[in-house]
Amino acid sequence: MNREGHLKSEQNTHSKLQHRKNWKVLAITLGACVILSACSTSNSITSDQAEQQSAEQTSNNNESSENTNQEQNPSSEASTMVTPDNFIDTLMNGSKDAIYSQFSPELKGTLTLEQFKTSADGFLESVESWEQVVDAEMNQLSELAWKDQTGTKGIRAYFSEENQIEGLSIQPLEAHEDTDAIFTKTEFQFPMKGEWFVFWGGNDVLSNYHYAHETQRYALDIVRTKEQSSYQGDATVNENYYAFGEPLYAAADGTVVEIKNDIPDNVPGVMNPEEPAGNYVVIDHGNGEYSITGHIKEGSVSVKKGDKLKQGDLIGELGNSGNSSEAHLHFQVSDGPDLFTSRSINIRWADQSQHLTRGNTVQGLPE
């Protein structure tokens, strides 16, 4: 299958997963810090949700009009402040009016109060308990995510500093235990120096949106943060992102088999789906294992095809090229050199003490 066909197949699979059992995805996740993408046209929950919600909103215009007064004047129960600490208890046992009253205006524009209640009630059937799996804060938003007791349902919520709910999604979860248990034969070291924040990483879609796609299931998206922010100053300037321009190193010994070096870096927030991986370096490590480092800074790739590399050799600088919303590292290991046709493999890290999962800070190579 060609690349375009493969990406469409990925998008269709993602859409079917989201629509299973007719659960409605509740809302678009807002804010530049929560739409980091990797190398796929279905680059986050956001794009598919936007299409679905636009259609739902159009088909429900009359219903929205009928509910306007109800939404603007929710019941007195909505006086209870919903916070990250009491959100799940409120959703399960309290007032959904209270939750809806704290939706951002953009969020309320995607669905009515009655749609929210109906979707939530259907989703919560048979749920007995929740386990929190994500608790992260970055760029003035707190993100929390939970799995139900069966591991088949997930909830993600984003709160502003003022406890406004900026994003909310409910979704089915699917495990891939057969491949979760298979790790690379090669031991890899983290390919950057210093301290880094795992934006996407883990073995479920709540922690790692890549997990829904076989070709990127165990991929990582990594950013650099300071004081729980990935940038300072003007958010539209690449150089204001702490990750931009940071050196990238070979994560293990190997031979360079593919590079790209001429894709311009994006203005942050404006992505390039025509060149999903942006600039990249693919290294053959033997054992049928290929590391793929994506979104490299334009013109910074310092290796060429055929180069023999040792672990720790410089390969380029981190950038914001391709289908990327801000400067970050996309790193994965696959069973072939092609990002779109090879299968992602769970990475065996040399340092087993660190957990490269969503929301964790990891220590890279010594600076």
CSV table of C-alpha atoms in Angstrom, one decimal:
chain,number,residue,atom,x,y,z
A,1,MET,CA,0.0,0.0,0.0
A,2,ASN,CA,1.4,3.5,-0.8
A,3,ARG,CA,1.9,6.1,1.9
A,4,GLU,CA,-1.3,8.0,1.2
A,5,GLY,CA,-3.4,4.8,1.2
A,6,HIS,CA,-1.7,3.6,4.4
A,7,LEU,CA,-2.4,6.9,6.1
A,8,LYS,CA,-6.1,6.8,5.1
A,9,SER,CA,-6.2,3.3,6.4
A,10,GLU,CA,-4.8,4.5,9.7
A,11,GLN,CA,-7.4,7.3,9.9
A,12,ASN,CA,-10.3,4.9,9.1
A,13,THR,CA,-9.1,2.5,11.8
A,14,HIS,CA,-8.8,5.3,14.3
A,15,SER,CA,-12.3,6.6,13.4
A,16,LYS,CA,-13.8,3.1,13.8
A,17,LEU,CA,-12.2,2.8,17.2
A,18,GLN,CA,-13.6,6.1,18.3
A,19,HIS,CA,-17.1,5.3,17.1
A,20,ARG,CA,-17.3,1.8,18.5
A,21,LYS,CA,-20.5,1.2,20.6
A,22,ASN,CA,-21.7,4.6,19.4
A,23,TRP,CA,-19.9,6.4,22.2
A,24,LYS,CA,-19.6,10.0,21.3
A,25,VAL,CA,-16.3,11.8,21.7
A,26,LEU,CA,-17.2,14.7,23.9
A,27,ALA,CA,-14.9,17.5,23.0
A,28,ILE,CA,-11.9,18.8,21.2
A,29,THR,CA,-8.7,19.2,23.3
A,30,LEU,CA,-7.7,22.8,23.1
A,31,GLY,CA,-4.3,24.5,23.5
A,32,ALA,CA,-1.1,24.2,21.5
A,33,CYS,CA,0.6,22.2,24.2
A,34,VAL,CA,-1.9,19.4,23.8
A,35,ILE,CA,-1.9,18.8,20.0
A,36,LEU,CA,1.7,17.6,19.6
A,37,SER,CA,1.6,15.4,16.6
A,38,ALA,CA,3.9,12.7,15.2
A,39,CYS,CA,4.2,11.4,11.7
A,40,SER,CA,0.6,10.6,10.7
A,41,THR,CA,-2.3,12.5,9.2
A,42,SER,CA,-4.5,11.3,12.0
A,43,ASN,CA,-2.0,13.1,14.2
A,44,SER,CA,-4.2,13.5,17.3
A,45,ILE,CA,-7.6,13.0,18.6
A,46,THR,CA,-8.2,16.6,17.7
A,47,SER,CA,-8.6,16.3,13.9
A,48,ASP,CA,-11.0,13.4,13.9
A,49,GLN,CA,-13.0,14.9,16.7
A,50,ALA,CA,-13.3,18.2,14.8
A,51,GLU,CA,-14.8,16.5,11.8
A,52,GLN,CA,-17.2,14.5,13.9
A,53,GLN,CA,-18.3,17.4,16.0
A,54,SER,CA,-18.8,19.7,13.1
A,55,ALA,CA,-21.2,17.1,11.6
A,56,GLU,CA,-22.9,16.5,14.9
A,57,GLN,CA,-23.3,20.3,15.5
A,58,THR,CA,-24.8,20.8,12.1
A,59,SER,CA,-27.3,18.0,12.5
A,60,ASN,CA,-28.3,19.2,15.9
A,61,ASN,CA,-28.8,22.9,15.3
A,62,ASN,CA,-32.4,22.7,16.2
A,63,GLU,CA,-31.7,20.8,19.3
A,64,SER,CA,-29.1,23.3,20.3
A,65,SER,CA,-31.6,26.1,19.9
A,66,GLU,CA,-34.1,24.3,22.1
A,67,ASN,CA,-31.5,23.8,24.8
A,68,THR,CA,-30.0,27.3,24.8
A,69,ASN,CA,-31.9,28.5,27.8
A,70,GLN,CA,-31.2,25.3,29.7
A,71,GLU,CA,-27.5,25.5,29.0
A,72,GLN,CA,-27.2,29.1,30.0
A,73,ASN,CA,-29.2,28.6,33.1
A,74,PRO,CA,-28.1,25.2,34.5
A,75,SER,CA,-29.6,23.8,37.6
A,76,SER,CA,-28.5,25.0,41.0
A,77,GLU,CA,-26.5,21.9,41.4
A,78,ALA,CA,-23.9,23.5,39.1
A,79,SER,CA,-22.8,25.8,41.9
A,80,THR,CA,-20.4,23.1,43.1
A,81,MET,CA,-16.9,23.8,41.9
A,82,VAL,CA,-15.5,20.9,39.9
A,83,THR,CA,-11.7,20.5,40.2
A,84,PRO,CA,-9.2,17.9,39.0
A,85,ASP,CA,-9.4,16.3,42.4
A,86,ASN,CA,-13.2,15.8,42.4
A,87,PHE,CA,-13.9,15.5,38.7
A,88,ILE,CA,-14.3,11.7,38.5
A,89,ASP,CA,-16.5,11.6,41.7
A,90,THR,CA,-18.7,14.3,40.3
A,91,LEU,CA,-19.0,12.6,36.9
A,92,MET,CA,-19.9,9.3,38.6
A,93,ASN,CA,-22.0,10.4,41.5
A,94,GLY,CA,-22.6,14.2,41.3
A,95,SER,CA,-24.0,16.8,38.9
A,96,LYS,CA,-23.2,16.7,35.2
A,97,ASP,CA,-24.7,20.2,35.0
A,98,ALA,CA,-21.9,21.3,37.3
A,99,ILE,CA,-19.3,19.8,35.0
A,100,TYR,CA,-20.9,21.3,31.9
A,101,SER,CA,-21.1,24.7,33.5
A,102,GLN,CA,-17.3,24.8,33.7
A,103,PHE,CA,-16.8,23.9,30.0
A,104,SER,CA,-15.0,26.6,28.0
A,105,PRO,CA,-17.2,28.5,25.5
A,106,GLU,CA,-15.5,26.6,22.7
A,107,LEU,CA,-16.3,23.3,24.3
A,108,LYS,CA,-19.9,24.2,24.8
A,109,GLY,CA,-20.0,25.0,21.1
A,110,THR,CA,-19.3,21.4,20.2
A,111,LEU,CA,-22.2,19.8,22.0
A,112,THR,CA,-25.3,20.6,24.1
A,113,LEU,CA,-25.8,19.8,27.7
A,114,GLU,CA,-28.3,17.0,26.8
A,115,GLN,CA,-25.8,15.5,24.4
A,116,PHE,CA,-23.1,15.6,27.1
A,117,LYS,CA,-25.4,13.9,29.6
A,118,THR,CA,-26.6,11.2,27.2
A,119,SER,CA,-23.0,10.4,26.0
A,120,ALA,CA,-21.7,10.3,29.5
A,121,ASP,CA,-24.5,8.2,30.9
A,122,GLY,CA,-24.1,5.6,28.2
A,123,PHE,CA,-20.4,5.6,28.6
A,124,LEU,CA,-20.5,5.1,32.3
A,125,GLU,CA,-22.8,2.1,32.2
A,126,SER,CA,-21.1,-0.9,34.0
A,127,VAL,CA,-18.2,1.2,35.3
A,128,GLU,CA,-17.4,0.5,38.9
A,129,SER,CA,-14.1,2.3,39.5
A,130,TRP,CA,-11.4,4.3,37.9
A,131,GLU,CA,-7.6,4.2,38.0
A,132,GLN,CA,-5.8,7.5,37.3
A,133,VAL,CA,-3.0,6.9,34.7
A,134,VAL,CA,-2.0,10.5,33.8
A,135,ASP,CA,-1.5,13.6,36.0
A,136,ALA,CA,0.5,16.2,34.1
A,137,GLU,CA,0.7,19.9,33.9
A,138,MET,CA,2.2,22.0,31.1
A,139,ASN,CA,1.7,25.4,29.5
A,140,GLN,CA,-1.0,26.5,32.0
A,141,LEU,CA,-3.1,23.3,31.6
A,142,SER,CA,-3.5,20.3,33.9
A,143,GLU,CA,-4.2,17.0,32.1
A,144,LEU,CA,-5.7,14.0,33.9
A,145,ALA,CA,-6.7,10.6,32.5
A,146,TRP,CA,-8.3,7.5,34.0
A,147,LYS,CA,-9.0,3.9,33.0
A,148,ASP,CA,-12.0,1.9,34.2
A,149,GLN,CA,-11.6,-1.3,36.1
A,150,THR,CA,-11.7,-3.4,32.9
A,151,GLY,CA,-9.1,-1.3,31.1
A,152,THR,CA,-11.5,-0.9,28.2
A,153,LYS,CA,-12.8,2.7,28.8
A,154,GLY,CA,-10.8,5.9,29.2
A,155,ILE,CA,-11.5,9.5,30.1
A,156,ARG,CA,-9.2,12.5,29.6
A,157,ALA,CA,-9.8,16.0,30.9
A,158,TYR,CA,-7.9,19.3,30.7
A,159,PHE,CA,-8.3,22.0,33.3
A,160,SER,CA,-7.1,25.6,33.1
A,161,GLU,CA,-5.6,27.3,36.2
A,162,GLU,CA,-9.0,28.7,36.9
A,163,ASN,CA,-10.6,25.2,36.7
A,164,GLN,CA,-12.3,25.9,33.4
A,165,ILE,CA,-12.6,22.6,31.5
A,166,GLU,CA,-10.8,23.2,28.3
A,167,GLY,CA,-10.9,19.6,26.9
A,168,LEU,CA,-12.8,16.4,27.6
A,169,SER,CA,-12.8,13.1,25.8
A,170,ILE,CA,-14.2,9.6,26.5
A,171,GLN,CA,-13.0,6.7,24.4
A,172,PRO,CA,-12.8,2.9,24.2
A,173,LEU,CA,-9.4,1.4,25.0
A,174,GLU,CA,-7.9,-1.6,23.3
A,175,ALA,CA,-4.8,-3.5,24.5
A,176,HIS,CA,-2.2,-5.2,22.4
A,177,GLU,CA,-0.6,-7.5,24.9
A,178,ASP,CA,1.0,-9.7,22.3
A,179,THR,CA,3.3,-6.9,21.0
A,180,ASP,CA,3.5,-5.1,24.4
A,181,ALA,CA,5.6,-8.0,25.6
A,182,ILE,CA,8.1,-7.9,22.7
A,183,PHE,CA,11.1,-5.6,23.1
A,184,THR,CA,14.0,-4.7,20.9
A,185,LYS,CA,17.1,-6.9,21.0
A,186,THR,CA,19.2,-3.7,20.9
A,187,GLU,CA,19.6,-1.7,24.0
A,188,PHE,CA,19.0,2.0,23.4
A,189,GLN,CA,20.1,5.1,25.3
A,190,PHE,CA,18.1,8.3,25.4
A,191,PRO,CA,19.2,10.3,22.3
A,192,MET,CA,19.5,13.7,24.0
A,193,LYS,CA,21.3,15.4,26.9
A,194,GLY,CA,19.7,16.7,30.0
A,195,GLU,CA,16.2,16.6,31.4
A,196,TRP,CA,13.2,16.0,29.2
A,197,PHE,CA,9.4,15.6,29.5
A,198,VAL,CA,7.5,12.7,28.0
A,199,PHE,CA,4.6,14.2,26.2
A,200,TRP,CA,3.3,11.0,24.6
A,201,GLY,CA,4.6,7.6,25.7
A,202,GLY,CA,3.1,4.4,27.1
A,203,ASN,CA,1.1,1.3,26.2
A,204,ASP,CA,-2.4,2.8,25.9
A,205,VAL,CA,-4.0,5.6,23.9
A,206,LEU,CA,-4.5,7.7,27.1
A,207,SER,CA,-0.8,7.9,27.6
A,208,ASN,CA,0.3,7.6,24.0
A,209,TYR,CA,-2.0,8.4,21.1
A,210,HIS,CA,0.4,6.6,18.8
A,211,TYR,CA,-0.7,3.3,20.4
A,212,ALA,CA,-3.8,3.1,18.2
A,213,HIS,CA,-1.6,2.6,15.1
A,214,GLU,CA,0.6,-0.5,14.6
A,215,THR,CA,3.2,1.5,12.6
A,216,GLN,CA,3.8,3.9,15.5
A,217,ARG,CA,2.4,2.0,18.6
A,218,TYR,CA,5.5,2.5,20.8
A,219,ALA,CA,6.7,5.8,19.5
A,220,LEU,CA,7.6,8.7,21.8
A,221,ASP,CA,7.1,12.4,21.6
A,222,ILE,CA,9.5,14.3,23.9
A,223,VAL,CA,9.7,18.0,24.8
A,224,ARG,CA,11.9,20.1,27.0
A,225,THR,CA,10.2,22.1,29.8
A,226,LYS,CA,11.0,24.7,32.4
A,227,GLU,CA,8.6,25.6,35.2
A,228,GLN,CA,6.0,23.4,33.5
A,229,SER,CA,6.1,25.2,30.2
A,230,SER,CA,7.6,24.2,26.9
A,231,TYR,CA,8.4,27.7,25.7
A,232,GLN,CA,8.8,31.3,26.9
A,233,GLY,CA,7.7,34.5,25.3
A,234,ASP,CA,6.0,34.5,21.9
A,235,ALA,CA,4.5,31.0,21.2
A,236,THR,CA,4.8,31.5,17.4
A,237,VAL,CA,8.6,31.6,17.4
A,238,ASN,CA,10.5,28.3,17.2
A,239,GLU,CA,13.5,29.6,19.0
A,240,ASN,CA,11.3,30.3,22.1
A,241,TYR,CA,10.8,26.6,22.6
A,242,TYR,CA,13.3,25.0,24.9
A,243,ALA,CA,13.6,21.9,22.7
A,244,PHE,CA,14.3,23.7,19.5
A,245,GLY,CA,17.9,23.3,18.3
A,246,GLU,CA,18.9,20.8,21.0
A,247,PRO,CA,21.5,18.3,19.7
A,248,LEU,CA,20.3,14.7,18.8
A,249,TYR,CA,22.5,11.7,19.1
A,250,ALA,CA,22.5,8.1,17.8
A,251,ALA,CA,20.7,6.0,20.4
A,252,ALA,CA,22.7,2.9,19.5
A,253,ASP,CA,25.4,1.7,17.1
A,254,GLY,CA,24.3,1.3,13.5
A,255,THR,CA,24.3,2.4,9.8
A,256,VAL,CA,22.4,5.4,8.4
A,257,VAL,CA,20.0,4.1,5.7
A,258,GLU,CA,17.8,7.1,5.1
A,259,ILE,CA,17.8,10.9,5.8
A,260,LYS,CA,15.9,14.0,4.8
A,261,ASN,CA,17.3,17.4,5.5
A,262,ASP,CA,15.4,20.1,3.5
A,263,ILE,CA,12.0,20.4,5.0
A,264,PRO,CA,11.4,23.9,6.5
A,265,ASP,CA,10.5,24.2,10.2
A,266,ASN,CA,6.9,25.1,10.8
A,267,VAL,CA,5.6,28.2,12.5
A,268,PRO,CA,4.5,26.7,15.8
A,269,GLY,CA,0.9,25.6,15.6
A,270,VAL,CA,0.9,25.3,11.8
A,271,MET,CA,1.7,21.7,10.8
A,272,ASN,CA,2.8,20.2,7.5
A,273,PRO,CA,0.9,16.9,6.8
A,274,GLU,CA,2.4,16.6,3.3
A,275,GLU,CA,5.7,15.7,4.9
A,276,PRO,CA,4.6,13.9,8.1
A,277,ALA,CA,8.0,13.0,9.5
A,278,GLY,CA,9.7,16.2,8.4
A,279,ASN,CA,13.4,15.9,8.4
A,280,TYR,CA,14.6,12.6,9.7
A,281,VAL,CA,17.4,10.1,10.2
A,282,VAL,CA,16.8,6.3,10.0
A,283,ILE,CA,19.5,4.0,11.4
A,284,ASP,CA,19.8,0.3,10.9
A,285,HIS,CA,20.9,-1.3,14.2
A,286,GLY,CA,20.8,-4.9,13.0
A,287,ASN,CA,18.4,-7.6,14.2
A,288,GLY,CA,15.8,-6.1,11.9
A,289,GLU,CA,15.6,-3.0,14.1
A,290,TYR,CA,15.6,0.6,12.7
A,291,SER,CA,15.4,3.8,14.8
A,292,ILE,CA,13.5,6.6,13.3
A,293,THR,CA,14.2,10.2,14.6
A,294,GLY,CA,11.7,12.7,13.2
A,295,HIS,CA,11.0,16.4,13.1
A,296,ILE,CA,14.7,17.4,12.9
A,297,LYS,CA,15.6,21.0,12.3
A,298,GLU,CA,16.0,22.0,8.7
A,299,GLY,CA,19.6,21.7,7.4
A,300,SER,CA,20.9,20.3,10.7
A,301,VAL,CA,21.2,16.6,9.8
A,302,SER,CA,24.9,15.9,10.2
A,303,VAL,CA,25.1,12.4,8.8
A,304,LYS,CA,24.6,10.8,5.4
A,305,LYS,CA,23.4,7.5,4.0
A,306,GLY,CA,26.0,4.8,4.6
A,307,ASP,CA,27.6,6.4,7.6
A,308,LYS,CA,28.6,4.0,10.4
A,309,LEU,CA,27.6,5.4,13.7
A,310,LYS,CA,28.5,4.7,17.3
A,311,GLN,CA,26.1,5.2,20.1
A,312,GLY,CA,26.3,8.9,21.1
A,313,ASP,CA,27.4,10.3,17.7
A,314,LEU,CA,25.8,13.6,16.8
A,315,ILE,CA,23.1,13.2,14.1
A,316,GLY,CA,21.4,16.6,14.0
A,317,GLU,CA,19.3,19.1,16.0
A,318,LEU,CA,15.8,18.9,17.2
A,319,GLY,CA,13.3,20.9,15.2
A,320,ASN,CA,9.7,21.5,14.2
A,321,SER,CA,9.5,20.1,10.7
A,322,GLY,CA,6.8,18.0,9.3
A,323,ASN,CA,3.4,17.2,10.9
A,324,SER,CA,4.5,18.9,14.2
A,325,SER,CA,2.9,21.6,16.2
A,326,GLU,CA,5.9,22.6,18.2
A,327,ALA,CA,9.6,21.6,18.6
A,328,HIS,CA,9.8,18.1,19.9
A,329,LEU,CA,11.4,14.7,19.3
A,330,HIS,CA,9.6,11.9,17.6
A,331,PHE,CA,11.5,8.7,18.3
A,332,GLN,CA,10.6,5.1,17.6
A,333,VAL,CA,12.1,1.7,16.6
A,334,SER,CA,10.5,-0.3,13.8
A,335,ASP,CA,11.0,-3.6,12.1
A,336,GLY,CA,11.8,-1.8,8.8
A,337,PRO,CA,13.1,1.6,7.6
A,338,ASP,CA,9.7,2.9,6.3
A,339,LEU,CA,7.7,4.8,8.9
A,340,PHE,CA,4.4,4.0,7.2
A,341,THR,CA,4.7,0.3,6.4
A,342,SER,CA,6.9,-1.0,9.2
A,343,ARG,CA,5.7,-2.1,12.6
A,344,SER,CA,6.7,-0.2,15.7
A,345,ILE,CA,8.6,-2.2,18.4
A,346,ASN,CA,8.7,-1.6,22.2
A,347,ILE,CA,12.1,-0.2,23.0
A,348,ARG,CA,14.5,-1.9,25.4
A,349,TRP,CA,16.2,1.0,27.2
A,350,ALA,CA,19.7,0.5,28.8
A,351,ASP,CA,18.5,2.5,31.8
A,352,GLN,CA,15.6,0.5,33.2
A,353,SER,CA,15.1,2.8,36.2
A,354,GLN,CA,13.3,5.5,34.1
A,355,HIS,CA,9.8,5.2,32.8
A,356,LEU,CA,9.3,6.9,29.4
A,357,THR,CA,5.5,7.3,29.8
A,358,ARG,CA,3.2,10.2,29.5
A,359,GLY,CA,3.8,13.0,32.1
A,360,ASN,CA,7.2,11.7,33.4
A,361,THR,CA,10.4,13.6,33.4
A,362,VAL,CA,13.5,11.6,32.2
A,363,GLN,CA,17.2,12.2,32.5
A,364,GLY,CA,19.1,11.9,29.2
A,365,LEU,CA,22.8,11.8,28.5
A,366,PRO,CA,25.1,13.9,30.8
A,367,GLU,CA,25.4,17.5,29.7
